[in-house]
Amino acid sequence: MADFHTYGTSELVRLVGDCLGLVFSERDSDYRGVYHLAGIQNGRTEIQPNAIPGDDGGDDLYAPEQPAAQVLLLTITSTPDPALHARLGSIEGLIHLHHQET
């Protein structure tokens, strides 16, 4: 089972890093473009631009159901983590966009 959440705002790397005491590393992917990754106790946190490189030379959306979100915060944990989401909920302007359990 995995617990996925998506949030959106700008300046996420600094805001989330400060809130959770995380240090993000920058990654570069042909599919996702440049994104940031930090490990957390039972999973990982990723900060991902919504615009990703498309096959036709233009941009596609990582989360097409959220076209207004320019930057996304993705949390992936092995079990639900209410404390993590409560802390993220304290970040002004951060909007919880999506939740999925698998």
PDB file of N, CA and C in Angstrom:
ATOM      1  N   MET A   1       0.843  -1.176   0.000  1.00  0.00           N
ATOM      2  CA  MET A   1       0.000   0.000   0.000  1.00  0.00           C
ATOM      3  C   MET A   1       0.886   1.236   0.000  1.00  0.00           C
ATOM      4  N   ALA A   2       0.480   2.243  -0.725  1.00  0.00           N
ATOM      5  CA  ALA A   2       1.181   3.531  -0.727  1.00  0.00           C
ATOM      6  C   ALA A   2       0.139   4.625  -0.592  1.00  0.00           C
ATOM      7  N   ASP A   3       0.527   5.719   0.016  1.00  0.00           N
ATOM      8  CA  ASP A   3      -0.355   6.852   0.258  1.00  0.00           C
ATOM      9  C   ASP A   3       0.218   8.050  -0.466  1.00  0.00           C
ATOM     10  N   PHE A   4      -0.463   8.570  -1.486  1.00  0.00           N
ATOM     11  CA  PHE A   4       0.009   9.668  -2.317  1.00  0.00           C
ATOM     12  C   PHE A   4      -0.816  10.923  -2.045  1.00  0.00           C
ATOM     13  N   HIS A   5      -0.131  12.072  -1.933  1.00  0.00           N
ATOM     14  CA  HIS A   5      -0.804  13.373  -1.799  1.00  0.00           C
ATOM     15  C   HIS A   5      -0.131  14.350  -2.738  1.00  0.00           C
ATOM     16  N   THR A   6      -0.888  15.296  -3.287  1.00  0.00           N
ATOM     17  CA  THR A   6      -0.352  16.333  -4.160  1.00  0.00           C
ATOM     18  C   THR A   6      -0.796  17.692  -3.626  1.00  0.00           C
ATOM     19  N   TYR A   7       0.149  18.623  -3.524  1.00  0.00           N
ATOM     20  CA  TYR A   7      -0.116  19.989  -3.089  1.00  0.00           C
ATOM     21  C   TYR A   7       0.432  20.925  -4.145  1.00  0.00           C
ATOM     22  N   GLY A   8       0.028  22.202  -4.110  1.00  0.00           N
ATOM     23  CA  GLY A   8       0.554  23.150  -5.078  1.00  0.00           C
ATOM     24  C   GLY A   8       0.752  24.546  -4.503  1.00  0.00           C
ATOM     25  N   THR A   9       1.829  25.212  -4.871  1.00  0.00           N
ATOM     26  CA  THR A   9       2.134  26.609  -4.570  1.00  0.00           C
ATOM     27  C   THR A   9       3.446  26.938  -5.256  1.00  0.00           C
ATOM     28  N   SER A  10       3.992  28.135  -5.057  1.00  0.00           N
ATOM     29  CA  SER A  10       5.325  28.455  -5.569  1.00  0.00           C
ATOM     30  C   SER A  10       6.296  28.472  -4.397  1.00  0.00           C
ATOM     31  N   GLU A  11       7.588  28.522  -4.673  1.00  0.00           N
ATOM     32  CA  GLU A  11       8.647  28.539  -3.660  1.00  0.00           C
ATOM     33  C   GLU A  11       8.601  27.321  -2.740  1.00  0.00           C
ATOM     34  N   LEU A  12       8.193  26.187  -3.253  1.00  0.00           N
ATOM     35  CA  LEU A  12       8.009  25.014  -2.415  1.00  0.00           C
ATOM     36  C   LEU A  12       9.287  24.472  -1.800  1.00  0.00           C
ATOM     37  N   VAL A  13      10.374  24.499  -2.509  1.00  0.00           N
ATOM     38  CA  VAL A  13      11.604  23.909  -1.968  1.00  0.00           C
ATOM     39  C   VAL A  13      11.966  24.568  -0.645  1.00  0.00           C
ATOM     40  N   ARG A  14      11.980  25.889  -0.613  1.00  0.00           N
ATOM     41  CA  ARG A  14      12.343  26.604   0.617  1.00  0.00           C
ATOM     42  C   ARG A  14      11.279  26.413   1.694  1.00  0.00           C
ATOM     43  N   LEU A  15      10.004  26.595   1.340  1.00  0.00           N
ATOM     44  CA  LEU A  15       8.932  26.501   2.327  1.00  0.00           C
ATOM     45  C   LEU A  15       8.857  25.127   2.979  1.00  0.00           C
ATOM     46  N   VAL A  16       8.871  24.094   2.157  1.00  0.00           N
ATOM     47  CA  VAL A  16       8.752  22.733   2.687  1.00  0.00           C
ATOM     48  C   VAL A  16      10.028  22.336   3.419  1.00  0.00           C
ATOM     49  N   GLY A  17      11.173  22.703   2.875  1.00  0.00           N
ATOM     50  CA  GLY A  17      12.428  22.410   3.559  1.00  0.00           C
ATOM     51  C   GLY A  17      12.464  23.019   4.952  1.00  0.00           C
ATOM     52  N   ASP A  18      12.052  24.274   5.066  1.00  0.00           N
ATOM     53  CA  ASP A  18      12.019  24.942   6.374  1.00  0.00           C
ATOM     54  C   ASP A  18      10.995  24.294   7.301  1.00  0.00           C
ATOM     55  N   CYS A  19       9.811  23.999   6.793  1.00  0.00           N
ATOM     56  CA  CYS A  19       8.732  23.442   7.612  1.00  0.00           C
ATOM     57  C   CYS A  19       9.069  22.051   8.145  1.00  0.00           C
ATOM     58  N   LEU A  20       9.644  21.217   7.302  1.00  0.00           N
ATOM     59  CA  LEU A  20       9.895  19.821   7.668  1.00  0.00           C
ATOM     60  C   LEU A  20      11.343  19.539   8.041  1.00  0.00           C
ATOM     61  N   GLY A  21      12.215  20.557   7.930  1.00  0.00           N
ATOM     62  CA  GLY A  21      13.630  20.341   8.227  1.00  0.00           C
ATOM     63  C   GLY A  21      14.298  19.426   7.223  1.00  0.00           C
ATOM     64  N   LEU A  22      13.928  19.547   5.956  1.00  0.00           N
ATOM     65  CA  LEU A  22      14.463  18.690   4.897  1.00  0.00           C
ATOM     66  C   LEU A  22      15.453  19.443   4.027  1.00  0.00           C
ATOM     67  N   VAL A  23      16.376  18.699   3.450  1.00  0.00           N
ATOM     68  CA  VAL A  23      17.275  19.227   2.432  1.00  0.00           C
ATOM     69  C   VAL A  23      16.949  18.488   1.143  1.00  0.00           C
ATOM     70  N   PHE A  24      16.558  19.243   0.134  1.00  0.00           N
ATOM     71  CA  PHE A  24      16.180  18.660  -1.150  1.00  0.00           C
ATOM     72  C   PHE A  24      17.385  18.605  -2.079  1.00  0.00           C
ATOM     73  N   SER A  25      17.483  17.532  -2.847  1.00  0.00           N
ATOM     74  CA  SER A  25      18.493  17.443  -3.886  1.00  0.00           C
ATOM     75  C   SER A  25      17.805  17.630  -5.232  1.00  0.00           C
ATOM     76  N   GLU A  26      18.493  18.330  -6.132  1.00  0.00           N
ATOM     77  CA  GLU A  26      17.941  18.571  -7.457  1.00  0.00           C
ATOM     78  C   GLU A  26      18.225  17.376  -8.352  1.00  0.00           C
ATOM     79  N   ARG A  27      17.224  16.945  -9.090  1.00  0.00           N
ATOM     80  CA  ARG A  27      17.346  15.829 -10.022  1.00  0.00           C
ATOM     81  C   ARG A  27      16.940  16.311 -11.401  1.00  0.00           C
ATOM     82  N   ASP A  28      17.455  15.658 -12.418  1.00  0.00           N
ATOM     83  CA  ASP A  28      17.099  15.995 -13.794  1.00  0.00           C
ATOM     84  C   ASP A  28      16.685  14.721 -14.504  1.00  0.00           C
ATOM     85  N   SER A  29      15.521  14.758 -15.120  1.00  0.00           N
ATOM     86  CA  SER A  29      14.967  13.587 -15.780  1.00  0.00           C
ATOM     87  C   SER A  29      14.512  13.976 -17.182  1.00  0.00           C
ATOM     88  N   ASP A  30      14.749  13.104 -18.149  1.00  0.00           N
ATOM     89  CA  ASP A  30      14.247  13.360 -19.504  1.00  0.00           C
ATOM     90  C   ASP A  30      12.723  13.452 -19.507  1.00  0.00           C
ATOM     91  N   TYR A  31      12.074  12.654 -18.687  1.00  0.00           N
ATOM     92  CA  TYR A  31      10.612  12.633 -18.645  1.00  0.00           C
ATOM     93  C   TYR A  31      10.042  13.773 -17.803  1.00  0.00           C
ATOM     94  N   ARG A  32      10.610  14.004 -16.607  1.00  0.00           N
ATOM     95  CA  ARG A  32      10.027  14.952 -15.659  1.00  0.00           C
ATOM     96  C   ARG A  32      10.687  16.319 -15.665  1.00  0.00           C
ATOM     97  N   GLY A  33      11.796  16.466 -16.332  1.00  0.00           N
ATOM     98  CA  GLY A  33      12.530  17.723 -16.262  1.00  0.00           C
ATOM     99  C   GLY A  33      13.262  17.809 -14.937  1.00  0.00           C
ATOM    100  N   VAL A  34      13.524  19.024 -14.469  1.00  0.00           N
ATOM    101  CA  VAL A  34      14.220  19.231 -13.196  1.00  0.00           C
ATOM    102  C   VAL A  34      13.195  19.194 -12.070  1.00  0.00           C
ATOM    103  N   TYR A  35      13.474  18.382 -11.057  1.00  0.00           N
ATOM    104  CA  TYR A  35      12.623  18.311  -9.874  1.00  0.00           C
ATOM    105  C   TYR A  35      13.509  18.160  -8.646  1.00  0.00           C
ATOM    106  N   HIS A  36      12.927  18.257  -7.445  1.00  0.00           N
ATOM    107  CA  HIS A  36      13.670  18.173  -6.196  1.00  0.00           C
ATOM    108  C   HIS A  36      13.141  17.008  -5.374  1.00  0.00           C
ATOM    109  N   LEU A  37      14.053  16.319  -4.679  1.00  0.00           N
ATOM    110  CA  LEU A  37      13.710  15.108  -3.943  1.00  0.00           C
ATOM    111  C   LEU A  37      14.313  15.167  -2.545  1.00  0.00           C
ATOM    112  N   ALA A  38      13.519  14.741  -1.547  1.00  0.00           N
ATOM    113  CA  ALA A  38      14.017  14.594  -0.178  1.00  0.00           C
ATOM    114  C   ALA A  38      13.395  13.347   0.426  1.00  0.00           C
ATOM    115  N   GLY A  39      14.198  12.586   1.135  1.00  0.00           N
ATOM    116  CA  GLY A  39      13.684  11.422   1.843  1.00  0.00           C
ATOM    117  C   GLY A  39      13.033  11.853   3.146  1.00  0.00           C
ATOM    118  N   ILE A  40      11.949  11.169   3.502  1.00  0.00           N
ATOM    119  CA  ILE A  40      11.310  11.380   4.797  1.00  0.00           C
ATOM    120  C   ILE A  40      11.239  10.032   5.491  1.00  0.00           C
ATOM    121  N   GLN A  41      10.801  10.024   6.746  1.00  0.00           N
ATOM    122  CA  GLN A  41      10.885   8.826   7.573  1.00  0.00           C
ATOM    123  C   GLN A  41      10.305   7.575   6.915  1.00  0.00           C
ATOM    124  N   ASN A  42       9.140   7.667   6.316  1.00  0.00           N
ATOM    125  CA  ASN A  42       8.535   6.461   5.740  1.00  0.00           C
ATOM    126  C   ASN A  42       8.227   6.626   4.251  1.00  0.00           C
ATOM    127  N   GLY A  43       9.056   7.425   3.558  1.00  0.00           N
ATOM    128  CA  GLY A  43       8.820   7.613   2.136  1.00  0.00           C
ATOM    129  C   GLY A  43       9.684   8.704   1.539  1.00  0.00           C
ATOM    130  N   ARG A  44       9.067   9.524   0.676  1.00  0.00           N
ATOM    131  CA  ARG A  44       9.817  10.599   0.042  1.00  0.00           C
ATOM    132  C   ARG A  44       8.884  11.765  -0.283  1.00  0.00           C
ATOM    133  N   THR A  45       9.495  12.917  -0.464  1.00  0.00           N
ATOM    134  CA  THR A  45       8.797  14.138  -0.847  1.00  0.00           C
ATOM    135  C   THR A  45       9.467  14.664  -2.102  1.00  0.00           C
ATOM    136  N   GLU A  46       8.669  14.993  -3.107  1.00  0.00           N
ATOM    137  CA  GLU A  46       9.198  15.497  -4.366  1.00  0.00           C
ATOM    138  C   GLU A  46       8.527  16.825  -4.706  1.00  0.00           C
ATOM    139  N   ILE A  47       9.297  17.748  -5.236  1.00  0.00           N
ATOM    140  CA  ILE A  47       8.767  19.009  -5.723  1.00  0.00           C
ATOM    141  C   ILE A  47       9.007  19.036  -7.216  1.00  0.00           C
ATOM    142  N   GLN A  48       7.897  19.126  -7.952  1.00  0.00           N
ATOM    143  CA  GLN A  48       7.887  18.877  -9.383  1.00  0.00           C
ATOM    144  C   GLN A  48       7.177  20.010 -10.121  1.00  0.00           C
ATOM    145  N   PRO A  49       7.820  20.619 -11.120  1.00  0.00           N
ATOM    146  CA  PRO A  49       7.061  21.559 -11.954  1.00  0.00           C
ATOM    147  C   PRO A  49       5.920  20.821 -12.642  1.00  0.00           C
ATOM    148  N   ASN A  50       4.789  21.474 -12.793  1.00  0.00           N
ATOM    149  CA  ASN A  50       3.681  20.836 -13.487  1.00  0.00           C
ATOM    150  C   ASN A  50       3.970  20.733 -14.985  1.00  0.00           C
ATOM    151  N   ALA A  51       4.677  21.700 -15.535  1.00  0.00           N
ATOM    152  CA  ALA A  51       5.065  21.637 -16.951  1.00  0.00           C
ATOM    153  C   ALA A  51       6.277  20.724 -17.090  1.00  0.00           C
ATOM    154  N   ILE A  52       6.122  19.664 -17.874  1.00  0.00           N
ATOM    155  CA  ILE A  52       7.212  18.713 -18.107  1.00  0.00           C
ATOM    156  C   ILE A  52       7.480  18.643 -19.607  1.00  0.00           C
ATOM    157  N   PRO A  53       8.697  18.221 -19.984  1.00  0.00           N
ATOM    158  CA  PRO A  53       9.021  18.146 -21.417  1.00  0.00           C
ATOM    159  C   PRO A  53       8.080  17.189 -22.151  1.00  0.00           C
ATOM    160  N   GLY A  54       7.495  17.666 -23.240  1.00  0.00           N
ATOM    161  CA  GLY A  54       6.611  16.830 -24.042  1.00  0.00           C
ATOM    162  C   GLY A  54       7.351  16.198 -25.202  1.00  0.00           C
ATOM    163  N   ASP A  55       6.752  15.208 -25.793  1.00  0.00           N
ATOM    164  CA  ASP A  55       7.362  14.496 -26.913  1.00  0.00           C
ATOM    165  C   ASP A  55       7.474  15.359 -28.169  1.00  0.00           C
ATOM    166  N   ASP A  56       6.595  16.348 -28.321  1.00  0.00           N
ATOM    167  CA  ASP A  56       6.568  17.162 -29.529  1.00  0.00           C
ATOM    168  C   ASP A  56       7.393  18.437 -29.425  1.00  0.00           C
ATOM    169  N   GLY A  57       8.209  18.546 -28.377  1.00  0.00           N
ATOM    170  CA  GLY A  57       9.021  19.746 -28.182  1.00  0.00           C
ATOM    171  C   GLY A  57       8.350  20.790 -27.322  1.00  0.00           C
ATOM    172  N   GLY A  58       7.037  20.691 -27.130  1.00  0.00           N
ATOM    173  CA  GLY A  58       6.307  21.584 -26.236  1.00  0.00           C
ATOM    174  C   GLY A  58       6.202  20.953 -24.858  1.00  0.00           C
ATOM    175  N   ASP A  59       5.575  21.648 -23.950  1.00  0.00           N
ATOM    176  CA  ASP A  59       5.400  21.124 -22.594  1.00  0.00           C
ATOM    177  C   ASP A  59       4.078  20.380 -22.464  1.00  0.00           C
ATOM    178  N   ASP A  60       4.092  19.341 -21.667  1.00  0.00           N
ATOM    179  CA  ASP A  60       2.897  18.639 -21.214  1.00  0.00           C
ATOM    180  C   ASP A  60       2.734  18.963 -19.738  1.00  0.00           C
ATOM    181  N   LEU A  61       1.610  18.584 -19.153  1.00  0.00           N
ATOM    182  CA  LEU A  61       1.399  18.777 -17.722  1.00  0.00           C
ATOM    183  C   LEU A  61       1.580  17.461 -16.986  1.00  0.00           C
ATOM    184  N   TYR A  62       2.352  17.492 -15.911  1.00  0.00           N
ATOM    185  CA  TYR A  62       2.531  16.329 -15.050  1.00  0.00           C
ATOM    186  C   TYR A  62       1.188  15.947 -14.425  1.00  0.00           C
ATOM    187  N   ALA A  63       0.437  16.962 -13.991  1.00  0.00           N
ATOM    188  CA  ALA A  63      -0.899  16.760 -13.416  1.00  0.00           C
ATOM    189  C   ALA A  63      -1.906  17.532 -14.255  1.00  0.00           C
ATOM    190  N   PRO A  64      -2.339  16.974 -15.380  1.00  0.00           N
ATOM    191  CA  PRO A  64      -3.242  17.707 -16.270  1.00  0.00           C
ATOM    192  C   PRO A  64      -4.568  18.087 -15.618  1.00  0.00           C
ATOM    193  N   GLU A  65      -4.941  17.377 -14.557  1.00  0.00           N
ATOM    194  CA  GLU A  65      -6.175  17.713 -13.856  1.00  0.00           C
ATOM    195  C   GLU A  65      -6.017  18.965 -12.978  1.00  0.00           C
ATOM    196  N   GLN A  66      -4.780  19.486 -12.866  1.00  0.00           N
ATOM    197  CA  GLN A  66      -4.486  20.682 -12.073  1.00  0.00           C
ATOM    198  C   GLN A  66      -3.750  21.708 -12.936  1.00  0.00           C
ATOM    199  N   PRO A  67      -4.345  22.200 -14.009  1.00  0.00           N
ATOM    200  CA  PRO A  67      -3.617  23.072 -14.939  1.00  0.00           C
ATOM    201  C   PRO A  67      -3.166  24.400 -14.335  1.00  0.00           C
ATOM    202  N   ALA A  68      -3.821  24.882 -13.284  1.00  0.00           N
ATOM    203  CA  ALA A  68      -3.448  26.161 -12.682  1.00  0.00           C
ATOM    204  C   ALA A  68      -2.223  26.048 -11.775  1.00  0.00           C
ATOM    205  N   ALA A  69      -1.901  24.844 -11.335  1.00  0.00           N
ATOM    206  CA  ALA A  69      -0.751  24.647 -10.436  1.00  0.00           C
ATOM    207  C   ALA A  69       0.537  24.636 -11.254  1.00  0.00           C
ATOM    208  N   GLN A  70       1.420  25.576 -10.970  1.00  0.00           N
ATOM    209  CA  GLN A  70       2.688  25.633 -11.688  1.00  0.00           C
ATOM    210  C   GLN A  70       3.721  24.681 -11.098  1.00  0.00           C
ATOM    211  N   VAL A  71       3.674  24.487  -9.786  1.00  0.00           N
ATOM    212  CA  VAL A  71       4.622  23.627  -9.081  1.00  0.00           C
ATOM    213  C   VAL A  71       3.828  22.717  -8.155  1.00  0.00           C
ATOM    214  N   LEU A  72       4.246  21.450  -8.067  1.00  0.00           N
ATOM    215  CA  LEU A  72       3.542  20.458  -7.260  1.00  0.00           C
ATOM    216  C   LEU A  72       4.443  19.895  -6.172  1.00  0.00           C
ATOM    217  N   LEU A  73       3.874  19.615  -5.024  1.00  0.00           N
ATOM    218  CA  LEU A  73       4.540  18.885  -3.952  1.00  0.00           C
ATOM    219  C   LEU A  73       3.892  17.519  -3.889  1.00  0.00           C
ATOM    220  N   LEU A  74       4.675  16.480  -4.079  1.00  0.00           N
ATOM    221  CA  LEU A  74       4.180  15.108  -4.045  1.00  0.00           C
ATOM    222  C   LEU A  74       4.743  14.428  -2.814  1.00  0.00           C
ATOM    223  N   THR A  75       3.891  13.834  -1.991  1.00  0.00           N
ATOM    224  CA  THR A  75       4.366  13.036  -0.867  1.00  0.00           C
ATOM    225  C   THR A  75       3.969  11.598  -1.116  1.00  0.00           C
ATOM    226  N   ILE A  76       4.917  10.704  -0.939  1.00  0.00           N
ATOM    227  CA  ILE A  76       4.672   9.279  -1.112  1.00  0.00           C
ATOM    228  C   ILE A  76       5.164   8.595   0.156  1.00  0.00           C
ATOM    229  N   THR A  77       4.234   8.004   0.906  1.00  0.00           N
ATOM    230  CA  THR A  77       4.582   7.318   2.143  1.00  0.00           C
ATOM    231  C   THR A  77       4.023   5.898   2.106  1.00  0.00           C
ATOM    232  N   SER A  78       4.644   5.009   2.860  1.00  0.00           N
ATOM    233  CA  SER A  78       4.198   3.622   2.866  1.00  0.00           C
ATOM    234  C   SER A  78       2.876   3.461   3.617  1.00  0.00           C
ATOM    235  N   THR A  79       2.598   4.359   4.546  1.00  0.00           N
ATOM    236  CA  THR A  79       1.335   4.369   5.289  1.00  0.00           C
ATOM    237  C   THR A  79       0.895   5.822   5.441  1.00  0.00           C
ATOM    238  N   PRO A  80      -0.391   6.065   5.678  1.00  0.00           N
ATOM    239  CA  PRO A  80      -0.845   7.441   5.896  1.00  0.00           C
ATOM    240  C   PRO A  80      -0.057   8.102   7.038  1.00  0.00           C
ATOM    241  N   ASP A  81       0.240   9.379   6.881  1.00  0.00           N
ATOM    242  CA  ASP A  81       1.027  10.130   7.871  1.00  0.00           C
ATOM    243  C   ASP A  81       0.312  11.445   8.188  1.00  0.00           C
ATOM    244  N   PRO A  82      -0.696  11.398   9.070  1.00  0.00           N
ATOM    245  CA  PRO A  82      -1.456  12.604   9.385  1.00  0.00           C
ATOM    246  C   PRO A  82      -0.595  13.739   9.928  1.00  0.00           C
ATOM    247  N   ALA A  83       0.448  13.419  10.688  1.00  0.00           N
ATOM    248  CA  ALA A  83       1.317  14.473  11.247  1.00  0.00           C
ATOM    249  C   ALA A  83       2.030  15.227  10.128  1.00  0.00           C
ATOM    250  N   LEU A  84       2.499  14.516   9.118  1.00  0.00           N
ATOM    251  CA  LEU A  84       3.150  15.151   7.973  1.00  0.00           C
ATOM    252  C   LEU A  84       2.187  16.112   7.288  1.00  0.00           C
ATOM    253  N   HIS A  85       0.979  15.675   7.056  1.00  0.00           N
ATOM    254  CA  HIS A  85       0.018  16.511   6.338  1.00  0.00           C
ATOM    255  C   HIS A  85      -0.485  17.670   7.190  1.00  0.00           C
ATOM    256  N   ALA A  86      -0.500  17.490   8.503  1.00  0.00           N
ATOM    257  CA  ALA A  86      -0.838  18.612   9.387  1.00  0.00           C
ATOM    258  C   ALA A  86       0.247  19.685   9.305  1.00  0.00           C
ATOM    259  N   ARG A  87       1.518  19.276   9.290  1.00  0.00           N
ATOM    260  CA  ARG A  87       2.617  20.239   9.167  1.00  0.00           C
ATOM    261  C   ARG A  87       2.582  20.936   7.815  1.00  0.00           C
ATOM    262  N   LEU A  88       2.327  20.178   6.755  1.00  0.00           N
ATOM    263  CA  LEU A  88       2.228  20.794   5.435  1.00  0.00           C
ATOM    264  C   LEU A  88       1.038  21.746   5.368  1.00  0.00           C
ATOM    265  N   GLY A  89      -0.036  21.410   6.053  1.00  0.00           N
ATOM    266  CA  GLY A  89      -1.211  22.263   6.091  1.00  0.00           C
ATOM    267  C   GLY A  89      -0.970  23.599   6.770  1.00  0.00           C
ATOM    268  N   SER A  90       0.125  23.697   7.539  1.00  0.00           N
ATOM    269  CA  SER A  90       0.446  24.951   8.220  1.00  0.00           C
ATOM    270  C   SER A  90       1.176  25.942   7.301  1.00  0.00           C
ATOM    271  N   ILE A  91       1.562  25.508   6.105  1.00  0.00           N
ATOM    272  CA  ILE A  91       2.263  26.393   5.164  1.00  0.00           C
ATOM    273  C   ILE A  91       1.228  27.257   4.455  1.00  0.00           C
ATOM    274  N   GLU A  92       1.327  28.562   4.680  1.00  0.00           N
ATOM    275  CA  GLU A  92       0.372  29.493   4.086  1.00  0.00           C
ATOM    276  C   GLU A  92       0.424  29.423   2.561  1.00  0.00           C
ATOM    277  N   GLY A  93      -0.728  29.315   1.956  1.00  0.00           N
ATOM    278  CA  GLY A  93      -0.823  29.279   0.499  1.00  0.00           C
ATOM    279  C   GLY A  93      -0.702  27.898  -0.108  1.00  0.00           C
ATOM    280  N   LEU A  94      -0.315  26.904   0.675  1.00  0.00           N
ATOM    281  CA  LEU A  94      -0.202  25.537   0.165  1.00  0.00           C
ATOM    282  C   LEU A  94      -1.597  24.917   0.119  1.00  0.00           C
ATOM    283  N   ILE A  95      -1.964  24.395  -1.020  1.00  0.00           N
ATOM    284  CA  ILE A  95      -3.309  23.870  -1.230  1.00  0.00           C
ATOM    285  C   ILE A  95      -3.230  22.363  -1.502  1.00  0.00           C
ATOM    286  N   HIS A  96      -3.968  21.587  -0.727  1.00  0.00           N
ATOM    287  CA  HIS A  96      -4.026  20.146  -0.953  1.00  0.00           C
ATOM    288  C   HIS A  96      -4.874  19.895  -2.181  1.00  0.00           C
ATOM    289  N   LEU A  97      -4.293  19.301  -3.211  1.00  0.00           N
ATOM    290  CA  LEU A  97      -4.968  19.146  -4.491  1.00  0.00           C
ATOM    291  C   LEU A  97      -5.522  17.748  -4.741  1.00  0.00           C
ATOM    292  N   HIS A  98      -4.885  16.720  -4.170  1.00  0.00           N
ATOM    293  CA  HIS A  98      -5.257  15.356  -4.558  1.00  0.00           C
ATOM    294  C   HIS A  98      -4.755  14.380  -3.508  1.00  0.00           C
ATOM    295  N   HIS A  99      -5.498  13.286  -3.306  1.00  0.00           N
ATOM    296  CA  HIS A  99      -5.090  12.194  -2.423  1.00  0.00           C
ATOM    297  C   HIS A  99      -5.487  10.883  -3.063  1.00  0.00           C
ATOM    298  N   GLN A 100      -4.598   9.903  -2.986  1.00  0.00           N
ATOM    299  CA  GLN A 100      -4.868   8.580  -3.551  1.00  0.00           C
ATOM    300  C   GLN A 100      -4.158   7.545  -2.710  1.00  0.00           C
ATOM    301  N   GLU A 101      -4.862   6.492  -2.346  1.00  0.00           N
ATOM    302  CA  GLU A 101      -4.246   5.341  -1.688  1.00  0.00           C
ATOM    303  C   GLU A 101      -4.244   4.174  -2.653  1.00  0.00           C
ATOM    304  N   THR A 102      -3.125   3.460  -2.691  1.00  0.00           N
ATOM    305  CA  THR A 102      -3.051   2.286  -3.564  1.00  0.00           C
ATOM    306  C   THR A 102      -2.677   1.065  -2.759  1.00  0.00           C
TER     307      THR A 102
END
